[in-house]
Short mmCIF file of C-alpha atoms in Angstrom, two decimals:
data_model
loop_
_atom_site.label_atom_id
_atom_site.label_comp_id
_atom_site.label_asym_id
_atom_site.label_seq_id
_atom_site.Cartn_x
_atom_site.Cartn_y
_atom_site.Cartn_z
CA MET C 26 -61.92 -19.96 -102.23
CA VAL C 27 -59.41 -19.38 -99.53
CA VAL C 28 -56.53 -20.83 -101.87
CA SER C 29 -58.40 -18.14 -104.55
CA LEU C 30 -57.55 -14.88 -102.42
CA ILE C 31 -53.36 -15.93 -102.71
CA PRO C 32 -53.61 -15.03 -106.42
CA HIS C 33 -56.14 -12.05 -105.89
CA ASP C 34 -53.98 -11.04 -102.92
CA ILE C 35 -50.71 -10.66 -104.88
CA GLN C 36 -52.13 -8.86 -107.66
CA TYR C 37 -53.49 -6.23 -105.18
CA GLY C 38 -50.24 -5.87 -103.51
CA PRO C 39 -48.27 -4.20 -106.61
CA GLN C 40 -51.52 -2.53 -108.35
CA ALA C 41 -51.22 0.23 -106.03
CA ALA C 42 -48.29 1.16 -107.14
CA PHE C 43 -48.43 0.61 -110.74
CA ILE C 44 -52.01 2.73 -110.56
CA ALA C 45 -50.88 5.62 -108.97
CA GLU C 46 -47.09 6.08 -110.72
CA SER C 47 -49.25 6.02 -113.73
CA PHE C 48 -50.16 9.94 -113.58
CA PRO C 49 -47.55 12.79 -112.38
CA ALA C 50 -46.99 13.78 -108.99
CA ASP C 51 -49.15 17.43 -108.89
CA VAL C 52 -52.23 15.13 -110.07
CA ARG C 53 -51.94 11.42 -108.86
CA TYR C 54 -54.27 11.28 -106.08
CA SER C 55 -56.95 12.60 -108.27
CA GLY C 56 -56.20 10.75 -110.62
CA THR C 57 -56.11 7.42 -108.97
CA ALA C 58 -59.25 8.32 -107.56
CA LEU C 59 -60.97 9.19 -110.63
CA GLY C 60 -59.67 6.59 -112.50
CA SER C 61 -61.15 4.41 -109.47
CA GLN C 62 -64.14 5.43 -109.60
CA LEU C 63 -64.65 5.43 -113.34
CA ALA C 64 -63.89 1.59 -113.44
CA SER C 65 -65.96 0.82 -110.76
CA ILE C 66 -68.79 2.86 -112.72
CA ILE C 67 -68.79 1.95 -116.18
CA SER C 68 -66.95 -2.15 -116.48
CA GLY C 69 -68.57 -2.85 -112.78
CA GLY C 70 -72.02 -1.39 -112.99
CA PRO C 71 -73.34 -3.15 -116.02
CA ALA C 72 -71.38 -6.46 -115.28
CA PRO C 73 -74.52 -7.85 -113.93
CA ILE C 74 -76.43 -6.72 -116.11
CA ILE C 75 -74.12 -8.26 -118.98
CA ALA C 76 -73.80 -11.50 -117.25
CA THR C 77 -77.57 -12.07 -116.61
CA ALA C 78 -78.13 -11.42 -119.88
CA LEU C 79 -75.52 -13.46 -121.32
CA ALA C 80 -76.57 -16.62 -119.34
CA ALA C 81 -80.40 -16.42 -120.40
CA ALA C 82 -79.53 -16.31 -124.22
CA PHE C 83 -76.36 -18.83 -124.40
CA GLY C 84 -76.40 -20.45 -120.87
CA PRO C 85 -73.57 -19.53 -118.28
CA THR C 86 -70.53 -20.44 -120.44
CA ALA C 87 -70.83 -17.36 -122.21
CA VAL C 88 -70.00 -15.34 -118.74
CA GLY C 89 -67.13 -17.09 -118.63
CA TRP C 90 -66.16 -16.09 -121.92
CA TYR C 91 -67.91 -12.43 -120.96
CA LEU C 92 -64.61 -12.73 -117.98
CA VAL C 93 -62.00 -13.73 -120.57
CA ALA C 94 -62.81 -10.75 -123.03
CA CYS C 95 -63.00 -8.14 -119.75
CA ALA C 96 -59.00 -9.97 -118.98
CA VAL C 97 -57.96 -9.32 -122.43
CA VAL C 98 -59.43 -6.03 -122.58
CA GLY C 99 -57.49 -5.17 -119.30
CA GLY C 100 -54.33 -6.64 -119.91
CA ALA C 101 -54.01 -5.40 -123.13
CA ALA C 102 -54.73 -1.57 -121.30
CA ALA C 103 -52.34 -2.33 -118.78
CA ALA C 104 -49.82 -3.20 -121.59
CA VAL C 105 -49.39 -0.58 -123.20
CA LEU C 106 -49.94 1.90 -119.84
CA ARG C 107 -46.52 3.83 -119.15
CA THR C 108 -46.02 5.63 -115.89
CA ALA C 109 -45.89 9.08 -116.07
CA PRO C 110 -42.81 11.03 -115.14
CA ASP C 111 -42.05 12.71 -112.13
CA PRO C 112 -41.60 16.27 -112.72
CA LEU C 113 -40.62 17.86 -109.39
CA PRO C 114 -37.38 17.40 -108.70
CA THR C 115 -35.99 15.06 -105.94
CA SER C 116 -32.82 16.64 -104.60
CA SER C 117 -33.72 20.21 -103.21
CA PRO C 118 -34.04 21.54 -100.11
CA PRO C 119 -37.81 21.46 -98.82
CA THR C 120 -39.09 24.85 -99.09
CA THR C 121 -42.24 25.10 -96.48
CA ALA C 122 -39.46 25.94 -93.48
CA ILE C 123 -38.15 28.62 -95.44
CA ALA C 124 -41.64 30.02 -96.34
CA ARG C 125 -43.04 30.06 -93.25
CA SER C 126 -40.35 31.75 -91.00
CA GLY C 127 -38.13 34.26 -93.53
CA GLN C 128 -34.87 32.30 -92.74
CA PRO C 129 -34.14 28.24 -93.17
CA SER C 130 -33.82 26.41 -90.22
#
């Protein structure tokens, strides 16, 4: 069990950056949060019900094939996902200090 956590943690490290870079900077936080919550509802919610029904109808091997199918769908989605361009300029000076005081600091 402990050994299985190593690939799990290796996957979770870059996952946050991968998901965040999928959205433009102005909606990055909302897009990441909405995507995470919808993924939990759509795939995580009915998964135990589907796995139980598959195990009852076809045996426990069918649950493994269900997991393989989910992995294939996830891999295909990740393969076609593009990172969003960052529309915010990166070399301009910060404008918050100028807007508050009226004078550049």
